[in-house]
Amino acid sequence: MRFSLSKPSGFLPMMRSSPLLLLLSLWACDGNGNRPDDLIPAEKMADILTDIHIAEARISSLGLHSLDSSLRAYDSLQLDIWRHNKIDSSRYAKSYAYYTSNPAILADLYVQVDSNLAKRERKKNIKL
């Protein structure tokens, strides 16, 4: 079986959550939406999500024919995002689970993500 990733045609394809993020968020979720002690602040989380969506779009645009190759490339970019923001995957997963279990907060967060992406696109500053 051959896997391929199509090129994104706009902002919405970048909004897809990767399977790894979904698994991490399910693993970190405590089931009742309690705020974690080490919650990433909303503004910083919006910046991180902006970088994640750009990373996903970059991987999609590479046209890699192997899912394994795509995941390896994405993992490398994700590690760069964690380092740049001085967080680890566990803290991100707990924060992501909290925000996704609170739709109103998540909606506000994505207003900022959308704004961040638009600003970076205008400046042609879409590098991580």
PDB file of N, CA and C in Angstrom, residues 16-122:
ATOM      1  N   ARG A  16      -6.020  20.134  10.379  1.00  0.00           N
ATOM      2  CA  ARG A  16      -6.164  18.735  10.764  1.00  0.00           C
ATOM      3  C   ARG A  16      -5.187  18.421  11.883  1.00  0.00           C
ATOM      4  N   SER A  17      -5.659  17.709  12.869  1.00  0.00           N
ATOM      5  CA  SER A  17      -4.775  17.277  13.940  1.00  0.00           C
ATOM      6  C   SER A  17      -4.064  16.018  13.506  1.00  0.00           C
ATOM      7  N   SER A  18      -2.814  15.942  13.825  1.00  0.00           N
ATOM      8  CA  SER A  18      -2.081  14.725  13.488  1.00  0.00           C
ATOM      9  C   SER A  18      -2.513  13.612  14.434  1.00  0.00           C
ATOM     10  N   PRO A  19      -2.400  12.366  13.998  1.00  0.00           N
ATOM     11  CA  PRO A  19      -2.785  11.249  14.861  1.00  0.00           C
ATOM     12  C   PRO A  19      -2.005  11.235  16.170  1.00  0.00           C
ATOM     13  N   LEU A  20      -0.736  11.617  16.121  1.00  0.00           N
ATOM     14  CA  LEU A  20       0.068  11.635  17.338  1.00  0.00           C
ATOM     15  C   LEU A  20      -0.497  12.625  18.347  1.00  0.00           C
ATOM     16  N   LEU A  21      -0.870  13.816  17.882  1.00  0.00           N
ATOM     17  CA  LEU A  21      -1.429  14.814  18.790  1.00  0.00           C
ATOM     18  C   LEU A  21      -2.744  14.341  19.392  1.00  0.00           C
ATOM     19  N   LEU A  22      -3.545  13.679  18.573  1.00  0.00           N
ATOM     20  CA  LEU A  22      -4.808  13.154  19.066  1.00  0.00           C
ATOM     21  C   LEU A  22      -4.570  12.114  20.151  1.00  0.00           C
ATOM     22  N   LEU A  23      -3.645  11.199  19.912  1.00  0.00           N
ATOM     23  CA  LEU A  23      -3.339  10.176  20.915  1.00  0.00           C
ATOM     24  C   LEU A  23      -2.792  10.793  22.195  1.00  0.00           C
ATOM     25  N   LEU A  24      -1.896  11.771  22.034  1.00  0.00           N
ATOM     26  CA  LEU A  24      -1.342  12.429  23.214  1.00  0.00           C
ATOM     27  C   LEU A  24      -2.424  13.151  24.012  1.00  0.00           C
ATOM     28  N   SER A  25      -3.331  13.799  23.296  1.00  0.00           N
ATOM     29  CA  SER A  25      -4.381  14.533  24.013  1.00  0.00           C
ATOM     30  C   SER A  25      -5.332  13.581  24.729  1.00  0.00           C
ATOM     31  N   LEU A  26      -5.645  12.455  24.111  1.00  0.00           N
ATOM     32  CA  LEU A  26      -6.505  11.481  24.784  1.00  0.00           C
ATOM     33  C   LEU A  26      -5.820  10.892  26.003  1.00  0.00           C
ATOM     34  N   TRP A  27      -4.527  10.636  25.874  1.00  0.00           N
ATOM     35  CA  TRP A  27      -3.751  10.074  26.981  1.00  0.00           C
ATOM     36  C   TRP A  27      -3.673  11.061  28.147  1.00  0.00           C
ATOM     37  N   ALA A  28      -3.535  12.353  27.825  1.00  0.00           N
ATOM     38  CA  ALA A  28      -3.347  13.356  28.869  1.00  0.00           C
ATOM     39  C   ALA A  28      -4.648  13.841  29.482  1.00  0.00           C
ATOM     40  N   CYS A  29      -5.757  13.595  28.817  1.00  0.00           N
ATOM     41  CA  CYS A  29      -7.041  14.116  29.288  1.00  0.00           C
ATOM     42  C   CYS A  29      -7.474  13.405  30.565  1.00  0.00           C
ATOM     43  N   ASP A  30      -7.872  14.185  31.544  1.00  0.00           N
ATOM     44  CA  ASP A  30      -8.316  13.576  32.793  1.00  0.00           C
ATOM     45  C   ASP A  30      -9.812  13.332  32.807  1.00  0.00           C
ATOM     46  N   GLY A  31     -10.475  13.616  31.690  1.00  0.00           N
ATOM     47  CA  GLY A  31     -11.880  13.276  31.551  1.00  0.00           C
ATOM     48  C   GLY A  31     -12.857  14.342  31.997  1.00  0.00           C
ATOM     49  N   ASN A  32     -12.412  15.326  32.770  1.00  0.00           N
ATOM     50  CA  ASN A  32     -13.373  16.325  33.222  1.00  0.00           C
ATOM     51  C   ASN A  32     -12.934  17.755  32.922  1.00  0.00           C
ATOM     52  N   GLY A  33     -11.893  17.922  32.117  1.00  0.00           N
ATOM     53  CA  GLY A  33     -11.489  19.258  31.706  1.00  0.00           C
ATOM     54  C   GLY A  33     -10.832  20.087  32.792  1.00  0.00           C
ATOM     55  N   ASN A  34     -10.296  19.452  33.823  1.00  0.00           N
ATOM     56  CA  ASN A  34      -9.613  20.203  34.867  1.00  0.00           C
ATOM     57  C   ASN A  34      -8.368  20.875  34.319  1.00  0.00           C
ATOM     58  N   ARG A  35      -8.131  22.075  34.782  1.00  0.00           N
ATOM     59  CA  ARG A  35      -6.977  22.855  34.350  1.00  0.00           C
ATOM     60  C   ARG A  35      -5.702  22.255  34.938  1.00  0.00           C
ATOM     61  N   PRO A  36      -4.733  21.859  34.077  1.00  0.00           N
ATOM     62  CA  PRO A  36      -3.481  21.314  34.609  1.00  0.00           C
ATOM     63  C   PRO A  36      -2.670  22.405  35.303  1.00  0.00           C
ATOM     64  N   ASP A  37      -1.882  22.001  36.279  1.00  0.00           N
ATOM     65  CA  ASP A  37      -1.058  22.960  37.022  1.00  0.00           C
ATOM     66  C   ASP A  37      -0.064  23.678  36.111  1.00  0.00           C
ATOM     67  N   ASP A  38       0.443  22.960  35.117  1.00  0.00           N
ATOM     68  CA  ASP A  38       1.452  23.538  34.230  1.00  0.00           C
ATOM     69  C   ASP A  38       0.875  23.910  32.865  1.00  0.00           C
ATOM     70  N   LEU A  39      -0.373  24.384  32.856  1.00  0.00           N
ATOM     71  CA  LEU A  39      -1.062  24.763  31.626  1.00  0.00           C
ATOM     72  C   LEU A  39      -0.251  25.813  30.864  1.00  0.00           C
ATOM     73  N   ILE A  40      -0.088  25.592  29.580  1.00  0.00           N
ATOM     74  CA  ILE A  40       0.564  26.581  28.724  1.00  0.00           C
ATOM     75  C   ILE A  40      -0.420  27.738  28.548  1.00  0.00           C
ATOM     76  N   PRO A  41       0.007  28.966  28.832  1.00  0.00           N
ATOM     77  CA  PRO A  41      -0.908  30.116  28.683  1.00  0.00           C
ATOM     78  C   PRO A  41      -1.460  30.202  27.261  1.00  0.00           C
ATOM     79  N   ALA A  42      -2.671  30.705  27.139  1.00  0.00           N
ATOM     80  CA  ALA A  42      -3.381  30.730  25.858  1.00  0.00           C
ATOM     81  C   ALA A  42      -2.578  31.429  24.756  1.00  0.00           C
ATOM     82  N   GLU A  43      -1.958  32.555  25.050  1.00  0.00           N
ATOM     83  CA  GLU A  43      -1.205  33.275  24.026  1.00  0.00           C
ATOM     84  C   GLU A  43      -0.038  32.434  23.509  1.00  0.00           C
ATOM     85  N   LYS A  44       0.678  31.791  24.424  1.00  0.00           N
ATOM     86  CA  LYS A  44       1.798  30.942  24.012  1.00  0.00           C
ATOM     87  C   LYS A  44       1.289  29.704  23.277  1.00  0.00           C
ATOM     88  N   MET A  45       0.166  29.148  23.727  1.00  0.00           N
ATOM     89  CA  MET A  45      -0.409  27.975  23.068  1.00  0.00           C
ATOM     90  C   MET A  45      -0.814  28.334  21.640  1.00  0.00           C
ATOM     91  N   ALA A  46      -1.342  29.522  21.440  1.00  0.00           N
ATOM     92  CA  ALA A  46      -1.706  29.964  20.087  1.00  0.00           C
ATOM     93  C   ALA A  46      -0.464  30.038  19.201  1.00  0.00           C
ATOM     94  N   ASP A  47       0.638  30.526  19.746  1.00  0.00           N
ATOM     95  CA  ASP A  47       1.890  30.581  18.987  1.00  0.00           C
ATOM     96  C   ASP A  47       2.384  29.178  18.635  1.00  0.00           C
ATOM     97  N   ILE A  48       2.289  28.264  19.595  1.00  0.00           N
ATOM     98  CA  ILE A  48       2.718  26.878  19.368  1.00  0.00           C
ATOM     99  C   ILE A  48       1.841  26.221  18.304  1.00  0.00           C
ATOM    100  N   LEU A  49       0.532  26.393  18.414  1.00  0.00           N
ATOM    101  CA  LEU A  49      -0.378  25.814  17.427  1.00  0.00           C
ATOM    102  C   LEU A  49      -0.143  26.405  16.036  1.00  0.00           C
ATOM    103  N   THR A  50       0.191  27.675  15.982  1.00  0.00           N
ATOM    104  CA  THR A  50       0.525  28.308  14.703  1.00  0.00           C
ATOM    105  C   THR A  50       1.722  27.595  14.083  1.00  0.00           C
ATOM    106  N   ASP A  51       2.766  27.396  14.884  1.00  0.00           N
ATOM    107  CA  ASP A  51       3.957  26.694  14.388  1.00  0.00           C
ATOM    108  C   ASP A  51       3.641  25.261  13.985  1.00  0.00           C
ATOM    109  N   ILE A  52       2.782  24.592  14.734  1.00  0.00           N
ATOM    110  CA  ILE A  52       2.409  23.211  14.403  1.00  0.00           C
ATOM    111  C   ILE A  52       1.685  23.152  13.071  1.00  0.00           C
ATOM    112  N   HIS A  53       0.760  24.061  12.832  1.00  0.00           N
ATOM    113  CA  HIS A  53       0.025  24.054  11.568  1.00  0.00           C
ATOM    114  C   HIS A  53       0.946  24.375  10.390  1.00  0.00           C
ATOM    115  N   ILE A  54       1.900  25.260  10.598  1.00  0.00           N
ATOM    116  CA  ILE A  54       2.868  25.554   9.543  1.00  0.00           C
ATOM    117  C   ILE A  54       3.738  24.326   9.277  1.00  0.00           C
ATOM    118  N   ALA A  55       4.143  23.636  10.343  1.00  0.00           N
ATOM    119  CA  ALA A  55       4.948  22.424  10.183  1.00  0.00           C
ATOM    120  C   ALA A  55       4.165  21.357   9.415  1.00  0.00           C
ATOM    121  N   GLU A  56       2.900  21.180   9.755  1.00  0.00           N
ATOM    122  CA  GLU A  56       2.066  20.206   9.047  1.00  0.00           C
ATOM    123  C   GLU A  56       1.948  20.562   7.572  1.00  0.00           C
ATOM    124  N   ALA A  57       1.783  21.837   7.270  1.00  0.00           N
ATOM    125  CA  ALA A  57       1.673  22.269   5.880  1.00  0.00           C
ATOM    126  C   ALA A  57       2.987  22.047   5.133  1.00  0.00           C
ATOM    127  N   ARG A  58       4.100  22.314   5.816  1.00  0.00           N
ATOM    128  CA  ARG A  58       5.404  22.083   5.182  1.00  0.00           C
ATOM    129  C   ARG A  58       5.578  20.614   4.831  1.00  0.00           C
ATOM    130  N   ILE A  59       5.221  19.724   5.735  1.00  0.00           N
ATOM    131  CA  ILE A  59       5.359  18.293   5.471  1.00  0.00           C
ATOM    132  C   ILE A  59       4.430  17.888   4.330  1.00  0.00           C
ATOM    133  N   SER A  60       3.206  18.387   4.338  1.00  0.00           N
ATOM    134  CA  SER A  60       2.262  18.065   3.265  1.00  0.00           C
ATOM    135  C   SER A  60       2.778  18.524   1.911  1.00  0.00           C
ATOM    136  N   SER A  61       3.421  19.672   1.872  1.00  0.00           N
ATOM    137  CA  SER A  61       3.896  20.219   0.599  1.00  0.00           C
ATOM    138  C   SER A  61       5.138  19.504   0.077  1.00  0.00           C
ATOM    139  N   LEU A  62       5.794  18.697   0.906  1.00  0.00           N
ATOM    140  CA  LEU A  62       6.980  17.970   0.452  1.00  0.00           C
ATOM    141  C   LEU A  62       6.630  16.845  -0.515  1.00  0.00           C
ATOM    142  N   GLY A  63       5.403  16.390  -0.462  1.00  0.00           N
ATOM    143  CA  GLY A  63       4.983  15.324  -1.363  1.00  0.00           C
ATOM    144  C   GLY A  63       5.657  13.995  -1.088  1.00  0.00           C
ATOM    145  N   LEU A  64       5.953  13.731   0.167  1.00  0.00           N
ATOM    146  CA  LEU A  64       6.578  12.457   0.517  1.00  0.00           C
ATOM    147  C   LEU A  64       5.595  11.325   0.269  1.00  0.00           C
ATOM    148  N   HIS A  65       6.081  10.233  -0.265  1.00  0.00           N
ATOM    149  CA  HIS A  65       5.198   9.126  -0.640  1.00  0.00           C
ATOM    150  C   HIS A  65       5.055   8.087   0.459  1.00  0.00           C
ATOM    151  N   SER A  66       5.774   8.268   1.518  1.00  0.00           N
ATOM    152  CA  SER A  66       5.737   7.298   2.608  1.00  0.00           C
ATOM    153  C   SER A  66       5.228   7.980   3.873  1.00  0.00           C
ATOM    154  N   LEU A  67       4.263   7.365   4.513  1.00  0.00           N
ATOM    155  CA  LEU A  67       3.761   7.889   5.779  1.00  0.00           C
ATOM    156  C   LEU A  67       4.877   7.940   6.811  1.00  0.00           C
ATOM    157  N   ASP A  68       5.730   6.907   6.809  1.00  0.00           N
ATOM    158  CA  ASP A  68       6.848   6.854   7.739  1.00  0.00           C
ATOM    159  C   ASP A  68       7.786   8.044   7.542  1.00  0.00           C
ATOM    160  N   SER A  69       8.092   8.370   6.308  1.00  0.00           N
ATOM    161  CA  SER A  69       8.958   9.519   6.020  1.00  0.00           C
ATOM    162  C   SER A  69       8.303  10.821   6.472  1.00  0.00           C
ATOM    163  N   SER A  70       7.018  10.933   6.234  1.00  0.00           N
ATOM    164  CA  SER A  70       6.288  12.139   6.649  1.00  0.00           C
ATOM    165  C   SER A  70       6.317  12.288   8.167  1.00  0.00           C
ATOM    166  N   LEU A  71       6.091  11.185   8.874  1.00  0.00           N
ATOM    167  CA  LEU A  71       6.085  11.242  10.336  1.00  0.00           C
ATOM    168  C   LEU A  71       7.463  11.578  10.885  1.00  0.00           C
ATOM    169  N   ARG A  72       8.503  11.018  10.295  1.00  0.00           N
ATOM    170  CA  ARG A  72       9.868  11.332  10.747  1.00  0.00           C
ATOM    171  C   ARG A  72      10.188  12.806  10.535  1.00  0.00           C
ATOM    172  N   ALA A  73       9.824  13.326   9.374  1.00  0.00           N
ATOM    173  CA  ALA A  73      10.076  14.737   9.093  1.00  0.00           C
ATOM    174  C   ALA A  73       9.284  15.620  10.056  1.00  0.00           C
ATOM    175  N   TYR A  74       8.018  15.261  10.301  1.00  0.00           N
ATOM    176  CA  TYR A  74       7.190  16.046  11.216  1.00  0.00           C
ATOM    177  C   TYR A  74       7.744  15.985  12.640  1.00  0.00           C
ATOM    178  N   ASP A  75       8.176  14.801  13.070  1.00  0.00           N
ATOM    179  CA  ASP A  75       8.732  14.659  14.426  1.00  0.00           C
ATOM    180  C   ASP A  75       9.923  15.583  14.635  1.00  0.00           C
ATOM    181  N   SER A  76      10.745  15.719  13.610  1.00  0.00           N
ATOM    182  CA  SER A  76      11.903  16.608  13.700  1.00  0.00           C
ATOM    183  C   SER A  76      11.461  18.060  13.870  1.00  0.00           C
ATOM    184  N   LEU A  77      10.480  18.472  13.075  1.00  0.00           N
ATOM    185  CA  LEU A  77       9.968  19.839  13.200  1.00  0.00           C
ATOM    186  C   LEU A  77       9.293  20.059  14.553  1.00  0.00           C
ATOM    187  N   GLN A  78       8.579  19.034  15.014  1.00  0.00           N
ATOM    188  CA  GLN A  78       7.899  19.148  16.303  1.00  0.00           C
ATOM    189  C   GLN A  78       8.909  19.320  17.439  1.00  0.00           C
ATOM    190  N   LEU A  79      10.009  18.595  17.406  1.00  0.00           N
ATOM    191  CA  LEU A  79      11.055  18.760  18.423  1.00  0.00           C
ATOM    192  C   LEU A  79      11.609  20.178  18.407  1.00  0.00           C
ATOM    193  N   ASP A  80      11.767  20.745  17.216  1.00  0.00           N
ATOM    194  CA  ASP A  80      12.222  22.134  17.112  1.00  0.00           C
ATOM    195  C   ASP A  80      11.215  23.082  17.771  1.00  0.00           C
ATOM    196  N   ILE A  81       9.930  22.812  17.571  1.00  0.00           N
ATOM    197  CA  ILE A  81       8.882  23.639  18.182  1.00  0.00           C
ATOM    198  C   ILE A  81       8.945  23.534  19.709  1.00  0.00           C
ATOM    199  N   TRP A  82       9.094  22.317  20.220  1.00  0.00           N
ATOM    200  CA  TRP A  82       9.174  22.131  21.678  1.00  0.00           C
ATOM    201  C   TRP A  82      10.383  22.895  22.226  1.00  0.00           C
ATOM    202  N   ARG A  83      11.538  22.751  21.570  1.00  0.00           N
ATOM    203  CA  ARG A  83      12.753  23.433  22.047  1.00  0.00           C
ATOM    204  C   ARG A  83      12.588  24.951  22.011  1.00  0.00           C
ATOM    205  N   HIS A  84      12.082  25.446  20.897  1.00  0.00           N
ATOM    206  CA  HIS A  84      11.916  26.896  20.731  1.00  0.00           C
ATOM    207  C   HIS A  84      11.011  27.474  21.828  1.00  0.00           C
ATOM    208  N   ASN A  85       9.989  26.736  22.203  1.00  0.00           N
ATOM    209  CA  ASN A  85       9.026  27.219  23.200  1.00  0.00           C
ATOM    210  C   ASN A  85       9.319  26.746  24.616  1.00  0.00           C
ATOM    211  N   LYS A  86      10.413  26.003  24.772  1.00  0.00           N
ATOM    212  CA  LYS A  86      10.852  25.518  26.090  1.00  0.00           C
ATOM    213  C   LYS A  86       9.755  24.721  26.802  1.00  0.00           C
ATOM    214  N   ILE A  87       9.161  23.781  26.049  1.00  0.00           N
ATOM    215  CA  ILE A  87       8.147  22.889  26.611  1.00  0.00           C
ATOM    216  C   ILE A  87       8.496  21.457  26.235  1.00  0.00           C
ATOM    217  N   ASP A  88       7.791  20.511  26.831  1.00  0.00           N
ATOM    218  CA  ASP A  88       7.957  19.117  26.427  1.00  0.00           C
ATOM    219  C   ASP A  88       6.614  18.581  25.943  1.00  0.00           C
ATOM    220  N   SER A  89       6.650  17.394  25.354  1.00  0.00           N
ATOM    221  CA  SER A  89       5.436  16.841  24.759  1.00  0.00           C
ATOM    222  C   SER A  89       4.354  16.568  25.802  1.00  0.00           C
ATOM    223  N   SER A  90       4.755  16.216  27.012  1.00  0.00           N
ATOM    224  CA  SER A  90       3.782  15.943  28.070  1.00  0.00           C
ATOM    225  C   SER A  90       3.017  17.210  28.464  1.00  0.00           C
ATOM    226  N   ARG A  91       3.741  18.290  28.647  1.00  0.00           N
ATOM    227  CA  ARG A  91       3.080  19.554  29.006  1.00  0.00           C
ATOM    228  C   ARG A  91       2.169  20.008  27.878  1.00  0.00           C
ATOM    229  N   TYR A  92       2.641  19.868  26.638  1.00  0.00           N
ATOM    230  CA  TYR A  92       1.812  20.240  25.502  1.00  0.00           C
ATOM    231  C   TYR A  92       0.545  19.383  25.465  1.00  0.00           C
ATOM    232  N   ALA A  93       0.690  18.073  25.637  1.00  0.00           N
ATOM    233  CA  ALA A  93      -0.459  17.160  25.556  1.00  0.00           C
ATOM    234  C   ALA A  93      -1.494  17.484  26.626  1.00  0.00           C
ATOM    235  N   LYS A  94      -1.042  17.762  27.845  1.00  0.00           N
ATOM    236  CA  LYS A  94      -1.984  18.110  28.913  1.00  0.00           C
ATOM    237  C   LYS A  94      -2.701  19.427  28.613  1.00  0.00           C
ATOM    238  N   SER A  95      -1.959  20.394  28.108  1.00  0.00           N
ATOM    239  CA  SER A  95      -2.562  21.687  27.774  1.00  0.00           C
ATOM    240  C   SER A  95      -3.521  21.545  26.599  1.00  0.00           C
ATOM    241  N   TYR A  96      -3.108  20.782  25.585  1.00  0.00           N
ATOM    242  CA  TYR A  96      -3.959  20.560  24.416  1.00  0.00           C
ATOM    243  C   TYR A  96      -5.259  19.868  24.824  1.00  0.00           C
ATOM    244  N   ALA A  97      -5.151  18.878  25.703  1.00  0.00           N
ATOM    245  CA  ALA A  97      -6.344  18.172  26.184  1.00  0.00           C
ATOM    246  C   ALA A  97      -7.273  19.131  26.931  1.00  0.00           C
ATOM    247  N   TYR A  98      -6.699  20.011  27.739  1.00  0.00           N
ATOM    248  CA  TYR A  98      -7.514  20.980  28.477  1.00  0.00           C
ATOM    249  C   TYR A  98      -8.247  21.905  27.506  1.00  0.00           C
ATOM    250  N   TYR A  99      -7.505  22.475  26.564  1.00  0.00           N
ATOM    251  CA  TYR A  99      -8.121  23.419  25.630  1.00  0.00           C
ATOM    252  C   TYR A  99      -9.176  22.740  24.756  1.00  0.00           C
ATOM    253  N   THR A 100      -8.917  21.508  24.317  1.00  0.00           N
ATOM    254  CA  THR A 100      -9.901  20.826  23.466  1.00  0.00           C
ATOM    255  C   THR A 100     -11.125  20.380  24.254  1.00  0.00           C
ATOM    256  N   SER A 101     -11.007  20.272  25.568  1.00  0.00           N
ATOM    257  CA  SER A 101     -12.176  19.906  26.373  1.00  0.00           C
ATOM    258  C   SER A 101     -12.996  21.138  26.782  1.00  0.00           C
ATOM    259  N   ASN A 102     -12.536  22.315  26.367  1.00  0.00           N
ATOM    260  CA  ASN A 102     -13.235  23.577  26.638  1.00  0.00           C
ATOM    261  C   ASN A 102     -13.433  24.320  25.317  1.00  0.00           C
ATOM    262  N   PRO A 103     -14.493  23.975  24.572  1.00  0.00           N
ATOM    263  CA  PRO A 103     -14.675  24.503  23.219  1.00  0.00           C
ATOM    264  C   PRO A 103     -14.678  26.028  23.107  1.00  0.00           C
ATOM    265  N   ALA A 104     -15.234  26.715  24.058  1.00  0.00           N
ATOM    266  CA  ALA A 104     -15.267  28.178  23.976  1.00  0.00           C
ATOM    267  C   ALA A 104     -13.852  28.756  24.062  1.00  0.00           C
ATOM    268  N   ILE A 105     -13.048  28.208  24.949  1.00  0.00           N
ATOM    269  CA  ILE A 105     -11.662  28.667  25.079  1.00  0.00           C
ATOM    270  C   ILE A 105     -10.883  28.305  23.821  1.00  0.00           C
ATOM    271  N   LEU A 106     -11.119  27.090  23.314  1.00  0.00           N
ATOM    272  CA  LEU A 106     -10.437  26.639  22.100  1.00  0.00           C
ATOM    273  C   LEU A 106     -10.797  27.531  20.907  1.00  0.00           C
ATOM    274  N   ALA A 107     -12.049  27.922  20.814  1.00  0.00           N
ATOM    275  CA  ALA A 107     -12.468  28.805  19.717  1.00  0.00           C
ATOM    276  C   ALA A 107     -11.729  30.138  19.786  1.00  0.00           C
ATOM    277  N   ASP A 108     -11.610  30.700  20.977  1.00  0.00           N
ATOM    278  CA  ASP A 108     -10.860  31.951  21.147  1.00  0.00           C
ATOM    279  C   ASP A 108      -9.392  31.755  20.780  1.00  0.00           C
ATOM    280  N   LEU A 109      -8.849  30.614  21.157  1.00  0.00           N
ATOM    281  CA  LEU A 109      -7.460  30.287  20.855  1.00  0.00           C
ATOM    282  C   LEU A 109      -7.239  30.260  19.340  1.00  0.00           C
ATOM    283  N   TYR A 110      -8.187  29.645  18.613  1.00  0.00           N
ATOM    284  CA  TYR A 110      -8.031  29.540  17.165  1.00  0.00           C
ATOM    285  C   TYR A 110      -8.304  30.848  16.433  1.00  0.00           C
ATOM    286  N   VAL A 111      -8.988  31.776  17.059  1.00  0.00           N
ATOM    287  CA  VAL A 111      -9.077  33.120  16.487  1.00  0.00           C
ATOM    288  C   VAL A 111      -7.672  33.718  16.449  1.00  0.00           C
ATOM    289  N   GLN A 112      -6.920  33.507  17.531  1.00  0.00           N
ATOM    290  CA  GLN A 112      -5.544  34.011  17.595  1.00  0.00           C
ATOM    291  C   GLN A 112      -4.630  33.253  16.629  1.00  0.00           C
ATOM    292  N   VAL A 113      -4.802  31.936  16.523  1.00  0.00           N
ATOM    293  CA  VAL A 113      -4.001  31.143  15.585  1.00  0.00           C
ATOM    294  C   VAL A 113      -4.239  31.649  14.160  1.00  0.00           C
ATOM    295  N   ASP A 114      -5.495  31.849  13.805  1.00  0.00           N
ATOM    296  CA  ASP A 114      -5.827  32.344  12.472  1.00  0.00           C
ATOM    297  C   ASP A 114      -5.186  33.706  12.230  1.00  0.00           C
ATOM    298  N   SER A 115      -5.249  34.574  13.224  1.00  0.00           N
ATOM    299  CA  SER A 115      -4.630  35.896  13.119  1.00  0.00           C
ATOM    300  C   SER A 115      -3.110  35.770  12.963  1.00  0.00           C
ATOM    301  N   ASN A 116      -2.496  34.881  13.751  1.00  0.00           N
ATOM    302  CA  ASN A 116      -1.048  34.661  13.654  1.00  0.00           C
ATOM    303  C   ASN A 116      -0.656  34.195  12.254  1.00  0.00           C
ATOM    304  N   LEU A 117      -1.418  33.242  11.714  1.00  0.00           N
ATOM    305  CA  LEU A 117      -1.119  32.724  10.382  1.00  0.00           C
ATOM    306  C   LEU A 117      -1.267  33.814   9.320  1.00  0.00           C
ATOM    307  N   ALA A 118      -2.306  34.623   9.452  1.00  0.00           N
ATOM    308  CA  ALA A 118      -2.513  35.710   8.489  1.00  0.00           C
ATOM    309  C   ALA A 118      -1.368  36.723   8.550  1.00  0.00           C
ATOM    310  N   LYS A 119      -0.927  37.079   9.759  1.00  0.00           N
ATOM    311  CA  LYS A 119       0.184  38.023   9.912  1.00  0.00           C
ATOM    312  C   LYS A 119       1.461  37.453   9.306  1.00  0.00           C
ATOM    313  N   ARG A 120       1.734  36.189   9.594  1.00  0.00           N
ATOM    314  CA  ARG A 120       2.956  35.574   9.077  1.00  0.00           C
ATOM    315  C   ARG A 120       2.901  35.425   7.563  1.00  0.00           C
ATOM    316  N   GLU A 121       1.721  35.167   7.028  1.00  0.00           N
ATOM    317  CA  GLU A 121       1.591  35.059   5.582  1.00  0.00           C
ATOM    318  C   GLU A 121       1.816  36.414   4.915  1.00  0.00           C
ATOM    319  N   ARG A 122       1.270  37.475   5.514  1.00  0.00           N
ATOM    320  CA  ARG A 122       1.466  38.824   4.965  1.00  0.00           C
ATOM    321  C   ARG A 122       2.946  39.201   4.956  1.00  0.00           C
TER     322      ARG A 122
END
